[in-house]
PDB file of C-alpha atoms and ligand atoms in Angstrom:
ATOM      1  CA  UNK A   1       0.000   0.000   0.000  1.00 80.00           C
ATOM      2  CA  UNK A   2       1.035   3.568  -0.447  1.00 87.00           C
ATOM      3  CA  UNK A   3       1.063   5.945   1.890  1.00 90.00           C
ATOM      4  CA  UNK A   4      -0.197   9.909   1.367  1.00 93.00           C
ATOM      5  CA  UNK A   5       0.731  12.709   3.888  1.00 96.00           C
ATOM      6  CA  UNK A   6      -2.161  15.084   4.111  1.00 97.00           C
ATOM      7  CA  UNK A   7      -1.353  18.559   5.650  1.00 98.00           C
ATOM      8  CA  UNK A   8      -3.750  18.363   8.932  1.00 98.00           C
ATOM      9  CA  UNK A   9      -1.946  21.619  11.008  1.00 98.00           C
ATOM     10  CA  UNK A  10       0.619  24.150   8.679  1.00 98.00           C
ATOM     11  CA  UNK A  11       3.942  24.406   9.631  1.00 98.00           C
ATOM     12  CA  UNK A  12       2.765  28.347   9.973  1.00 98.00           C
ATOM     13  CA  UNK A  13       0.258  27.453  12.194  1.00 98.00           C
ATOM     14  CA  UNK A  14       2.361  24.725  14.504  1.00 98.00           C
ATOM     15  CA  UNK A  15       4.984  27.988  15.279  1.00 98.00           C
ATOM     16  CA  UNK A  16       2.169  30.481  15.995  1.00 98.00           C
ATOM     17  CA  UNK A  17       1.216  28.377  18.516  1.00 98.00           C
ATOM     18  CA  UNK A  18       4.849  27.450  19.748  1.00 98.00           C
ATOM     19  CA  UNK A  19       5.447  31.176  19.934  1.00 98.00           C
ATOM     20  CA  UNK A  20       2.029  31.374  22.477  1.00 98.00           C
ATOM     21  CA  UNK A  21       3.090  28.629  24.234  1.00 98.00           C
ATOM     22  CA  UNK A  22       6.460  29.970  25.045  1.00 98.00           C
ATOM     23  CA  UNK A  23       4.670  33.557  26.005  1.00 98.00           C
ATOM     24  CA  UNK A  24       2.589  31.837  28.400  1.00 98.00           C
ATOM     25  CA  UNK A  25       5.653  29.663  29.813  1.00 98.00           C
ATOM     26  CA  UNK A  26       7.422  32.519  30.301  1.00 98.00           C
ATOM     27  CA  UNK A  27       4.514  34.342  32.108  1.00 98.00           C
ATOM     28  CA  UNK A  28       3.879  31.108  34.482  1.00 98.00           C
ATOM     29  CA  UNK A  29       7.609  31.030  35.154  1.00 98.00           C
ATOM     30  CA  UNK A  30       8.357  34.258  35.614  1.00 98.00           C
ATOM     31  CA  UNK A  31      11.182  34.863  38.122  1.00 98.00           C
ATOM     32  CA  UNK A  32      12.024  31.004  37.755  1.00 98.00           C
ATOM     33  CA  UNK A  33      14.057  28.676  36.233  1.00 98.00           C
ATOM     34  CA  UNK A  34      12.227  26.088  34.520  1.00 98.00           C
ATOM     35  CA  UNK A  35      13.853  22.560  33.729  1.00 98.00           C
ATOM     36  CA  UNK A  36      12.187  21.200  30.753  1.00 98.00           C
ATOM     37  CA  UNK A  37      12.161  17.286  30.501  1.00 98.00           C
ATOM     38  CA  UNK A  38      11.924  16.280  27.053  1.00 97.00           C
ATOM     39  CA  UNK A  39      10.317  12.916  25.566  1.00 94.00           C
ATOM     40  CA  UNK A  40      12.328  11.205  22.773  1.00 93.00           C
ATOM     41  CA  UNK A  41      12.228  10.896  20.374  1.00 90.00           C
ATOM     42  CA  UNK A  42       8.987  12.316  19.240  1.00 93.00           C
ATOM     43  CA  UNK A  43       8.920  15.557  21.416  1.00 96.00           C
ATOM     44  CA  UNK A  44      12.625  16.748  20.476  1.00 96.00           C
ATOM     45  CA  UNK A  45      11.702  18.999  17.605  1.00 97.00           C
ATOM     46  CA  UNK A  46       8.634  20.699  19.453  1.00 98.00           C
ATOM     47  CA  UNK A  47      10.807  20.639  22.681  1.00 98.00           C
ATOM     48  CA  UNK A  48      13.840  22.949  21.309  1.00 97.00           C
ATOM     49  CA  UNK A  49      11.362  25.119  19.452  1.00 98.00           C
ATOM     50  CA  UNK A  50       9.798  25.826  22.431  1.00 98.00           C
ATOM     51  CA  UNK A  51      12.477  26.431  24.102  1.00 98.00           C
ATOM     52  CA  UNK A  52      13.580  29.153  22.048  1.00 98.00           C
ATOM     53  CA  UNK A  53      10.396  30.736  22.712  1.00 98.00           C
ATOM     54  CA  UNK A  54      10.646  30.793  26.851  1.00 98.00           C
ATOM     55  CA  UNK A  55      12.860  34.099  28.004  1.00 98.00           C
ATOM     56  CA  UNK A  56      13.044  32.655  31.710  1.00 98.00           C
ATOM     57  CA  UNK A  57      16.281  30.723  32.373  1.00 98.00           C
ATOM     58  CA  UNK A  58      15.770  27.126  30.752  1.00 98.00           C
ATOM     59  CA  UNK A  59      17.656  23.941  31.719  1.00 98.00           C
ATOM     60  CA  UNK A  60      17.192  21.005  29.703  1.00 98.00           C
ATOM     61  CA  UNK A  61      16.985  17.036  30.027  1.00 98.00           C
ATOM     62  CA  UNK A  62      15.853  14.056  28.032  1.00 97.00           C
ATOM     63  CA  UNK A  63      14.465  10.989  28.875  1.00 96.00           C
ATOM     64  CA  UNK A  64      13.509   8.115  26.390  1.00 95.00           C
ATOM     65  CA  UNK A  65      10.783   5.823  26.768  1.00 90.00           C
ATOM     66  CA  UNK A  66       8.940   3.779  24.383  1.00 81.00           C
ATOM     67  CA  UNK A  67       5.746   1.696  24.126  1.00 74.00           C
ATOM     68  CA  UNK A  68       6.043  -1.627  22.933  1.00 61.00           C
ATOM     69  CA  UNK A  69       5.403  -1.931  19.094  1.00 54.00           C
ATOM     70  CA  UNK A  70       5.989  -0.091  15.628  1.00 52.00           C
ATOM     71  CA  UNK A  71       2.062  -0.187  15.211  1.00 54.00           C
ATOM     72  CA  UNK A  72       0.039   2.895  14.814  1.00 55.00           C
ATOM     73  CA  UNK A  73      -1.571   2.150  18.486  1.00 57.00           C
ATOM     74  CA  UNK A  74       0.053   2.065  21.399  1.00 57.00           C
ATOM     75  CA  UNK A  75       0.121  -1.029  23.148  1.00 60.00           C
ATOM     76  CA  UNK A  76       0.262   0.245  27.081  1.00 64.00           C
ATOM     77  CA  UNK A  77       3.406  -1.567  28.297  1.00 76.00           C
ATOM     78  CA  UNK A  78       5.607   1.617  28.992  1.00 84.00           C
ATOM     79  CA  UNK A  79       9.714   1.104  29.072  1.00 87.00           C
ATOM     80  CA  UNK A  80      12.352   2.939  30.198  1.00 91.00           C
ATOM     81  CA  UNK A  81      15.288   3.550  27.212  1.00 93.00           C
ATOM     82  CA  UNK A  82      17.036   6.343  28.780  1.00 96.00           C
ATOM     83  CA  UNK A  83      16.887   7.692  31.980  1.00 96.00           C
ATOM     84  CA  UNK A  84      17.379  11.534  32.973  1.00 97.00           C
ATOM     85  CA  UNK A  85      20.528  12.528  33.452  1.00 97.00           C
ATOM     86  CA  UNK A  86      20.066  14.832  36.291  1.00 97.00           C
ATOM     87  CA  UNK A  87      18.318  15.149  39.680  1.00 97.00           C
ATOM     88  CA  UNK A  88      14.881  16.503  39.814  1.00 97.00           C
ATOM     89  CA  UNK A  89      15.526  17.752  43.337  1.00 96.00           C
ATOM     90  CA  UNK A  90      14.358  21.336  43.904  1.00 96.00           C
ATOM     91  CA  UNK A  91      13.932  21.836  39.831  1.00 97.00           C
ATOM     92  CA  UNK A  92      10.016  23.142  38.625  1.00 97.00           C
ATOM     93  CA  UNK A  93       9.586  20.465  35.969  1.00 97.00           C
ATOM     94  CA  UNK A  94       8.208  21.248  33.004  1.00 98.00           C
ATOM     95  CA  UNK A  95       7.899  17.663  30.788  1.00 97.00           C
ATOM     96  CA  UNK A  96       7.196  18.089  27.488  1.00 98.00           C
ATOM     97  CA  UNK A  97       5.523  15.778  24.873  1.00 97.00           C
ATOM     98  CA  UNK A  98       4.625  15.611  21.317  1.00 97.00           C
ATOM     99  CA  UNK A  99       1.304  13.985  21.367  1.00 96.00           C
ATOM    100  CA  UNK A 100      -0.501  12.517  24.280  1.00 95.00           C
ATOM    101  CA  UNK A 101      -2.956   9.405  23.215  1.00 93.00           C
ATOM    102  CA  UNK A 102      -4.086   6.994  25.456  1.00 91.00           C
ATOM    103  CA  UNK A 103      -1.835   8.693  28.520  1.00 93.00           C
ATOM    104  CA  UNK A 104      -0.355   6.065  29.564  1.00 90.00           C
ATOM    105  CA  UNK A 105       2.926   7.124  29.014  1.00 91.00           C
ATOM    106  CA  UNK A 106       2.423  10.911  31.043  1.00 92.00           C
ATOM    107  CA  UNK A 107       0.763   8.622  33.721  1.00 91.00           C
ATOM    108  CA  UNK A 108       3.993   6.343  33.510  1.00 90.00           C
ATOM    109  CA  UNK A 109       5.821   9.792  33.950  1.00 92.00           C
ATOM    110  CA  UNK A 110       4.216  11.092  36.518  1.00 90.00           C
ATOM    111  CA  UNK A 111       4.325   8.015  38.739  1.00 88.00           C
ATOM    112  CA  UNK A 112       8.199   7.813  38.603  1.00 90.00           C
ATOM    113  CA  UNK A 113       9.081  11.101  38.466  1.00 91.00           C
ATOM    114  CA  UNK A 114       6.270  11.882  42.522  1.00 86.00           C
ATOM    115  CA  UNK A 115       9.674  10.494  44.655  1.00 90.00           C
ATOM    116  CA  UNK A 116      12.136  12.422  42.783  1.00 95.00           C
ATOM    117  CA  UNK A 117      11.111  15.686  45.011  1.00 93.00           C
ATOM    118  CA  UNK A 118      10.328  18.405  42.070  1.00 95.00           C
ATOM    119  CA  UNK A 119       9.455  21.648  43.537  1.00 96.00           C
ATOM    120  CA  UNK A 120       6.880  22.007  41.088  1.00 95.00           C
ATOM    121  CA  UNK A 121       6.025  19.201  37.992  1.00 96.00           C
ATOM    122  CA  UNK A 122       3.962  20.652  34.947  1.00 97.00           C
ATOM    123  CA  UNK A 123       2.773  18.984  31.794  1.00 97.00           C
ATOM    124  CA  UNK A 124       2.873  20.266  28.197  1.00 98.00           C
ATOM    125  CA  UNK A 125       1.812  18.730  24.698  1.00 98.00           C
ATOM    126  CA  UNK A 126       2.291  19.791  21.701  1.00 98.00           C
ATOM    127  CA  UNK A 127      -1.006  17.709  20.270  1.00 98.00           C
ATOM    128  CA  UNK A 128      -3.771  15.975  22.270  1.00 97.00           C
ATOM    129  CA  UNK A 129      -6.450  13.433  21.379  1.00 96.00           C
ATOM    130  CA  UNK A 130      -8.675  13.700  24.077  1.00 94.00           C
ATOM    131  CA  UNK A 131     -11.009  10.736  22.877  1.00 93.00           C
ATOM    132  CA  UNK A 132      -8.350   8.120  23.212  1.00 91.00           C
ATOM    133  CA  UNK A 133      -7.605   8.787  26.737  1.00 92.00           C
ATOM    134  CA  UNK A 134      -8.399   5.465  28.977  1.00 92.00           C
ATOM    135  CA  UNK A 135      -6.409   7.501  32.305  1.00 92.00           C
ATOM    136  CA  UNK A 136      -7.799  10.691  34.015  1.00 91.00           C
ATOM    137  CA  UNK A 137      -5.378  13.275  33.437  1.00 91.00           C
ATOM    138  CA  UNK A 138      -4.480  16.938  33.650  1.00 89.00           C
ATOM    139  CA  UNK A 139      -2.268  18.673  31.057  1.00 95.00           C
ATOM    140  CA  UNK A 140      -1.020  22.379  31.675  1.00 98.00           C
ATOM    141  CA  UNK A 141      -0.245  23.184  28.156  1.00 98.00           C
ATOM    142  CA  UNK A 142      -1.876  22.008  25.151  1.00 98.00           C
ATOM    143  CA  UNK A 143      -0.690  23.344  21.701  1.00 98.00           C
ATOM    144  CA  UNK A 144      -3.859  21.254  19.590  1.00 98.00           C
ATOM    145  CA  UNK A 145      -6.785  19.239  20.494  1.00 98.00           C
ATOM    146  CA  UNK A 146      -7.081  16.844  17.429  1.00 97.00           C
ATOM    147  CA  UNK A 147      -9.122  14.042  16.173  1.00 95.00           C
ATOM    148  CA  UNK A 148      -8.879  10.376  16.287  1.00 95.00           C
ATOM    149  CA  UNK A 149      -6.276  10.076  13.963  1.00 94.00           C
ATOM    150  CA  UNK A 150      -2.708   9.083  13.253  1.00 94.00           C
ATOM    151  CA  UNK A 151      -0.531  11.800  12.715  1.00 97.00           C
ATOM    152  CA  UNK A 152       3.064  12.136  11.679  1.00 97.00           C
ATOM    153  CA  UNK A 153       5.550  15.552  11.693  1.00 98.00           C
ATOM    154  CA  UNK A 154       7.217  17.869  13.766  1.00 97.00           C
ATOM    155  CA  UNK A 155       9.319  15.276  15.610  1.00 97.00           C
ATOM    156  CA  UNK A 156       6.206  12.057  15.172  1.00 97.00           C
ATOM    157  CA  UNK A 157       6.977   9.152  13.082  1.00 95.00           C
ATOM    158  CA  UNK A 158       5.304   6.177  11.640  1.00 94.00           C
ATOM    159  CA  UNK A 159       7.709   3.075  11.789  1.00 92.00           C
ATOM    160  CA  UNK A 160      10.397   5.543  12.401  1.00 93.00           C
ATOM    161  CA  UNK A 161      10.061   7.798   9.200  1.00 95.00           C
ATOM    162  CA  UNK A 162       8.109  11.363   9.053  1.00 97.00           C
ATOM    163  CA  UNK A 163      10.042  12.892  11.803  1.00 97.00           C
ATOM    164  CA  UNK A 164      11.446  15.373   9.877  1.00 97.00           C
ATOM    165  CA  UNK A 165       7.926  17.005   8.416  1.00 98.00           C
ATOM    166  CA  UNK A 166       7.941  20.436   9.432  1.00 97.00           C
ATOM    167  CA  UNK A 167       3.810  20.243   9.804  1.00 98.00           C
ATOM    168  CA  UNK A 168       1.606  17.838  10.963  1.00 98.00           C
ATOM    169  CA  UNK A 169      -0.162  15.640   9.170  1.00 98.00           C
ATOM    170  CA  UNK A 170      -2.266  12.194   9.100  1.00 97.00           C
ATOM    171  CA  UNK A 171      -0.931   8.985   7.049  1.00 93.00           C
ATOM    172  CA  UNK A 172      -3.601   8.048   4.342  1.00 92.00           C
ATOM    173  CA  UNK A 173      -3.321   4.568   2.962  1.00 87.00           C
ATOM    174  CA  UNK A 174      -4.066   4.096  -0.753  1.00 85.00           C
ATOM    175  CA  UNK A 175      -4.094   1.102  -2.767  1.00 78.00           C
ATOM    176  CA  UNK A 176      -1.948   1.337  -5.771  1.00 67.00           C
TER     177      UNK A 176
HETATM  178  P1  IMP B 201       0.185   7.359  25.052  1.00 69.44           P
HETATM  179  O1  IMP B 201       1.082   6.754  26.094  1.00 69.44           O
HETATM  180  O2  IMP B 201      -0.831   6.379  24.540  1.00 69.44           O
HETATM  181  O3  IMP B 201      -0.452   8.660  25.498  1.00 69.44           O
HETATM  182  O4  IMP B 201       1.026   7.605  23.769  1.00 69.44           O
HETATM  183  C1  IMP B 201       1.964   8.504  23.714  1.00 69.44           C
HETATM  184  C2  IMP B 201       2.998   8.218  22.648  1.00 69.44           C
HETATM  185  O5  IMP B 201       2.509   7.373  21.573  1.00 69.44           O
HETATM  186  C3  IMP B 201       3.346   9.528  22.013  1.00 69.44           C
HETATM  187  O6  IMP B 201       4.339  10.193  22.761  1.00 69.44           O
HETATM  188  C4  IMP B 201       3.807   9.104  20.646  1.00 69.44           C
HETATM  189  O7  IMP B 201       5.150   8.756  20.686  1.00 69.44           O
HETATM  190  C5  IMP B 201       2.954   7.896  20.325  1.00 69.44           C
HETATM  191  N1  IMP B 201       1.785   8.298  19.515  1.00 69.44           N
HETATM  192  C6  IMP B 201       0.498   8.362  19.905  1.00 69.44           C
HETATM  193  N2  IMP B 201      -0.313   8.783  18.914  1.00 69.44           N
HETATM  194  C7  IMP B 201       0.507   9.012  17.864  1.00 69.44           C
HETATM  195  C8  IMP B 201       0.266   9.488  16.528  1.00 69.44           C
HETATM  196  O8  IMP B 201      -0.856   9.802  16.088  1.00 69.44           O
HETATM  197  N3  IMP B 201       1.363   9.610  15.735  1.00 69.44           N
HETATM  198  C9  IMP B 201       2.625   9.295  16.166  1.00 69.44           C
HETATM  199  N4  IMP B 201       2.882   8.849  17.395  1.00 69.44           N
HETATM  200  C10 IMP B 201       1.834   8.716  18.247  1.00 69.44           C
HETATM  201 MG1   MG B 202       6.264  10.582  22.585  1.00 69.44          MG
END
Protein backbone atom coordinates (compact mmCIF):
# COMPACT_ATOMS: atom_id res chain seq x y z
CA UNK A 1 0.00 0.00 0.00
CA UNK A 2 1.03 3.57 -0.45
CA UNK A 3 1.06 5.94 1.89
CA UNK A 4 -0.20 9.91 1.37
CA UNK A 5 0.73 12.71 3.89
CA UNK A 6 -2.16 15.08 4.11
CA UNK A 7 -1.35 18.56 5.65
CA UNK A 8 -3.75 18.36 8.93
CA UNK A 9 -1.95 21.62 11.01
CA UNK A 10 0.62 24.15 8.68
CA UNK A 11 3.94 24.41 9.63
CA UNK A 12 2.77 28.35 9.97
CA UNK A 13 0.26 27.45 12.19
CA UNK A 14 2.36 24.73 14.50
CA UNK A 15 4.98 27.99 15.28
CA UNK A 16 2.17 30.48 15.99
CA UNK A 17 1.22 28.38 18.52
CA UNK A 18 4.85 27.45 19.75
CA UNK A 19 5.45 31.18 19.93
CA UNK A 20 2.03 31.37 22.48
CA UNK A 21 3.09 28.63 24.23
CA UNK A 22 6.46 29.97 25.05
CA UNK A 23 4.67 33.56 26.00
CA UNK A 24 2.59 31.84 28.40
CA UNK A 25 5.65 29.66 29.81
CA UNK A 26 7.42 32.52 30.30
CA UNK A 27 4.51 34.34 32.11
CA UNK A 28 3.88 31.11 34.48
CA UNK A 29 7.61 31.03 35.15
CA UNK A 30 8.36 34.26 35.61
CA UNK A 31 11.18 34.86 38.12
CA UNK A 32 12.02 31.00 37.75
CA UNK A 33 14.06 28.68 36.23
CA UNK A 34 12.23 26.09 34.52
CA UNK A 35 13.85 22.56 33.73
CA UNK A 36 12.19 21.20 30.75
CA UNK A 37 12.16 17.29 30.50
CA UNK A 38 11.92 16.28 27.05
CA UNK A 39 10.32 12.92 25.57
CA UNK A 40 12.33 11.20 22.77
CA UNK A 41 12.23 10.90 20.37
CA UNK A 42 8.99 12.32 19.24
CA UNK A 43 8.92 15.56 21.42
CA UNK A 44 12.62 16.75 20.48
CA UNK A 45 11.70 19.00 17.61
CA UNK A 46 8.63 20.70 19.45
CA UNK A 47 10.81 20.64 22.68
CA UNK A 48 13.84 22.95 21.31
CA UNK A 49 11.36 25.12 19.45
CA UNK A 50 9.80 25.83 22.43
CA UNK A 51 12.48 26.43 24.10
CA UNK A 52 13.58 29.15 22.05
CA UNK A 53 10.40 30.74 22.71
CA UNK A 54 10.65 30.79 26.85
CA UNK A 55 12.86 34.10 28.00
CA UNK A 56 13.04 32.66 31.71
CA UNK A 57 16.28 30.72 32.37
CA UNK A 58 15.77 27.13 30.75
CA UNK A 59 17.66 23.94 31.72
CA UNK A 60 17.19 21.01 29.70
CA UNK A 61 16.98 17.04 30.03
CA UNK A 62 15.85 14.06 28.03
CA UNK A 63 14.46 10.99 28.88
CA UNK A 64 13.51 8.12 26.39
CA UNK A 65 10.78 5.82 26.77
CA UNK A 66 8.94 3.78 24.38
CA UNK A 67 5.75 1.70 24.13
CA UNK A 68 6.04 -1.63 22.93
CA UNK A 69 5.40 -1.93 19.09
CA UNK A 70 5.99 -0.09 15.63
CA UNK A 71 2.06 -0.19 15.21
CA UNK A 72 0.04 2.90 14.81
CA UNK A 73 -1.57 2.15 18.49
CA UNK A 74 0.05 2.07 21.40
CA UNK A 75 0.12 -1.03 23.15
CA UNK A 76 0.26 0.24 27.08
CA UNK A 77 3.41 -1.57 28.30
CA UNK A 78 5.61 1.62 28.99
CA UNK A 79 9.71 1.10 29.07
CA UNK A 80 12.35 2.94 30.20
CA UNK A 81 15.29 3.55 27.21
CA UNK A 82 17.04 6.34 28.78
CA UNK A 83 16.89 7.69 31.98
CA UNK A 84 17.38 11.53 32.97
CA UNK A 85 20.53 12.53 33.45
CA UNK A 86 20.07 14.83 36.29
CA UNK A 87 18.32 15.15 39.68
CA UNK A 88 14.88 16.50 39.81
CA UNK A 89 15.53 17.75 43.34
CA UNK A 90 14.36 21.34 43.90
CA UNK A 91 13.93 21.84 39.83
CA UNK A 92 10.02 23.14 38.62
CA UNK A 93 9.59 20.47 35.97
CA UNK A 94 8.21 21.25 33.00
CA UNK A 95 7.90 17.66 30.79
CA UNK A 96 7.20 18.09 27.49
CA UNK A 97 5.52 15.78 24.87
CA UNK A 98 4.63 15.61 21.32
CA UNK A 99 1.30 13.98 21.37
CA UNK A 100 -0.50 12.52 24.28
CA UNK A 101 -2.96 9.41 23.22
CA UNK A 102 -4.09 6.99 25.46
CA UNK A 103 -1.83 8.69 28.52
CA UNK A 104 -0.36 6.07 29.56
CA UNK A 105 2.93 7.12 29.01
CA UNK A 106 2.42 10.91 31.04
CA UNK A 107 0.76 8.62 33.72
CA UNK A 108 3.99 6.34 33.51
CA UNK A 109 5.82 9.79 33.95
CA UNK A 110 4.22 11.09 36.52
CA UNK A 111 4.33 8.02 38.74
CA UNK A 112 8.20 7.81 38.60
CA UNK A 113 9.08 11.10 38.47
CA UNK A 114 6.27 11.88 42.52
CA UNK A 115 9.67 10.49 44.66
CA UNK A 116 12.14 12.42 42.78
CA UNK A 117 11.11 15.69 45.01
CA UNK A 118 10.33 18.40 42.07
CA UNK A 119 9.46 21.65 43.54
CA UNK A 120 6.88 22.01 41.09
CA UNK A 121 6.02 19.20 37.99
CA UNK A 122 3.96 20.65 34.95
CA UNK A 123 2.77 18.98 31.79
CA UNK A 124 2.87 20.27 28.20
CA UNK A 125 1.81 18.73 24.70
CA UNK A 126 2.29 19.79 21.70
CA UNK A 127 -1.01 17.71 20.27
CA UNK A 128 -3.77 15.98 22.27
CA UNK A 129 -6.45 13.43 21.38
CA UNK A 130 -8.67 13.70 24.08
CA UNK A 131 -11.01 10.74 22.88
CA UNK A 132 -8.35 8.12 23.21
CA UNK A 133 -7.60 8.79 26.74
CA UNK A 134 -8.40 5.46 28.98
CA UNK A 135 -6.41 7.50 32.31
CA UNK A 136 -7.80 10.69 34.02
CA UNK A 137 -5.38 13.28 33.44
CA UNK A 138 -4.48 16.94 33.65
CA UNK A 139 -2.27 18.67 31.06
CA UNK A 140 -1.02 22.38 31.68
CA UNK A 141 -0.25 23.18 28.16
CA UNK A 142 -1.88 22.01 25.15
CA UNK A 143 -0.69 23.34 21.70
CA UNK A 144 -3.86 21.25 19.59
CA UNK A 145 -6.79 19.24 20.49
CA UNK A 146 -7.08 16.84 17.43
CA UNK A 147 -9.12 14.04 16.17
CA UNK A 148 -8.88 10.38 16.29
CA UNK A 149 -6.28 10.08 13.96
CA UNK A 150 -2.71 9.08 13.25
CA UNK A 151 -0.53 11.80 12.71
CA UNK A 152 3.06 12.14 11.68
CA UNK A 153 5.55 15.55 11.69
CA UNK A 154 7.22 17.87 13.77
CA UNK A 155 9.32 15.28 15.61
CA UNK A 156 6.21 12.06 15.17
CA UNK A 157 6.98 9.15 13.08
CA UNK A 158 5.30 6.18 11.64
CA UNK A 159 7.71 3.07 11.79
CA UNK A 160 10.40 5.54 12.40
CA UNK A 161 10.06 7.80 9.20
CA UNK A 162 8.11 11.36 9.05
CA UNK A 163 10.04 12.89 11.80
CA UNK A 164 11.45 15.37 9.88
CA UNK A 165 7.93 17.00 8.42
CA UNK A 166 7.94 20.44 9.43
CA UNK A 167 3.81 20.24 9.80
CA UNK A 168 1.61 17.84 10.96
CA UNK A 169 -0.16 15.64 9.17
CA UNK A 170 -2.27 12.19 9.10
CA UNK A 171 -0.93 8.99 7.05
CA UNK A 172 -3.60 8.05 4.34
CA UNK A 173 -3.32 4.57 2.96
CA UNK A 174 -4.07 4.10 -0.75
CA UNK A 175 -4.09 1.10 -2.77
CA UNK A 176 -1.95 1.34 -5.77
P1 LIG B 1 0.18 7.36 25.05
O1 LIG B 1 1.08 6.75 26.09
O2 LIG B 1 -0.83 6.38 24.54
O3 LIG B 1 -0.45 8.66 25.50
O4 LIG B 1 1.03 7.61 23.77
C1 LIG B 1 1.96 8.50 23.71
C2 LIG B 1 3.00 8.22 22.65
O5 LIG B 1 2.51 7.37 21.57
C3 LIG B 1 3.35 9.53 22.01
O6 LIG B 1 4.34 10.19 22.76
C4 LIG B 1 3.81 9.10 20.65
O7 LIG B 1 5.15 8.76 20.69
C5 LIG B 1 2.95 7.90 20.33
N1 LIG B 1 1.78 8.30 19.52
C6 LIG B 1 0.50 8.36 19.90
N2 LIG B 1 -0.31 8.78 18.91
C7 LIG B 1 0.51 9.01 17.86
C8 LIG B 1 0.27 9.49 16.53
O8 LIG B 1 -0.86 9.80 16.09
N3 LIG B 1 1.36 9.61 15.73
C9 LIG B 1 2.62 9.29 16.17
N4 LIG B 1 2.88 8.85 17.40
C10 LIG B 1 1.83 8.72 18.25
MG1 LIG C 1 6.26 10.58 22.59
Amino acid sequence: MKERIEVLITEEEVDQKIRALGEQISRDYAGRQVHIIGVLKGAAFFMCELAKRITVPVSMDFMSVSSYGSSTKSSGIVKIVKDLDEPLEGKDVLVVEDIVDSGRTVSYLTELFKDRRAASIRYCTLLDKPERRVVDLDMDYVGFEIPDKFVVGYGMDYDQRYRNLPYIGVVRFEEE
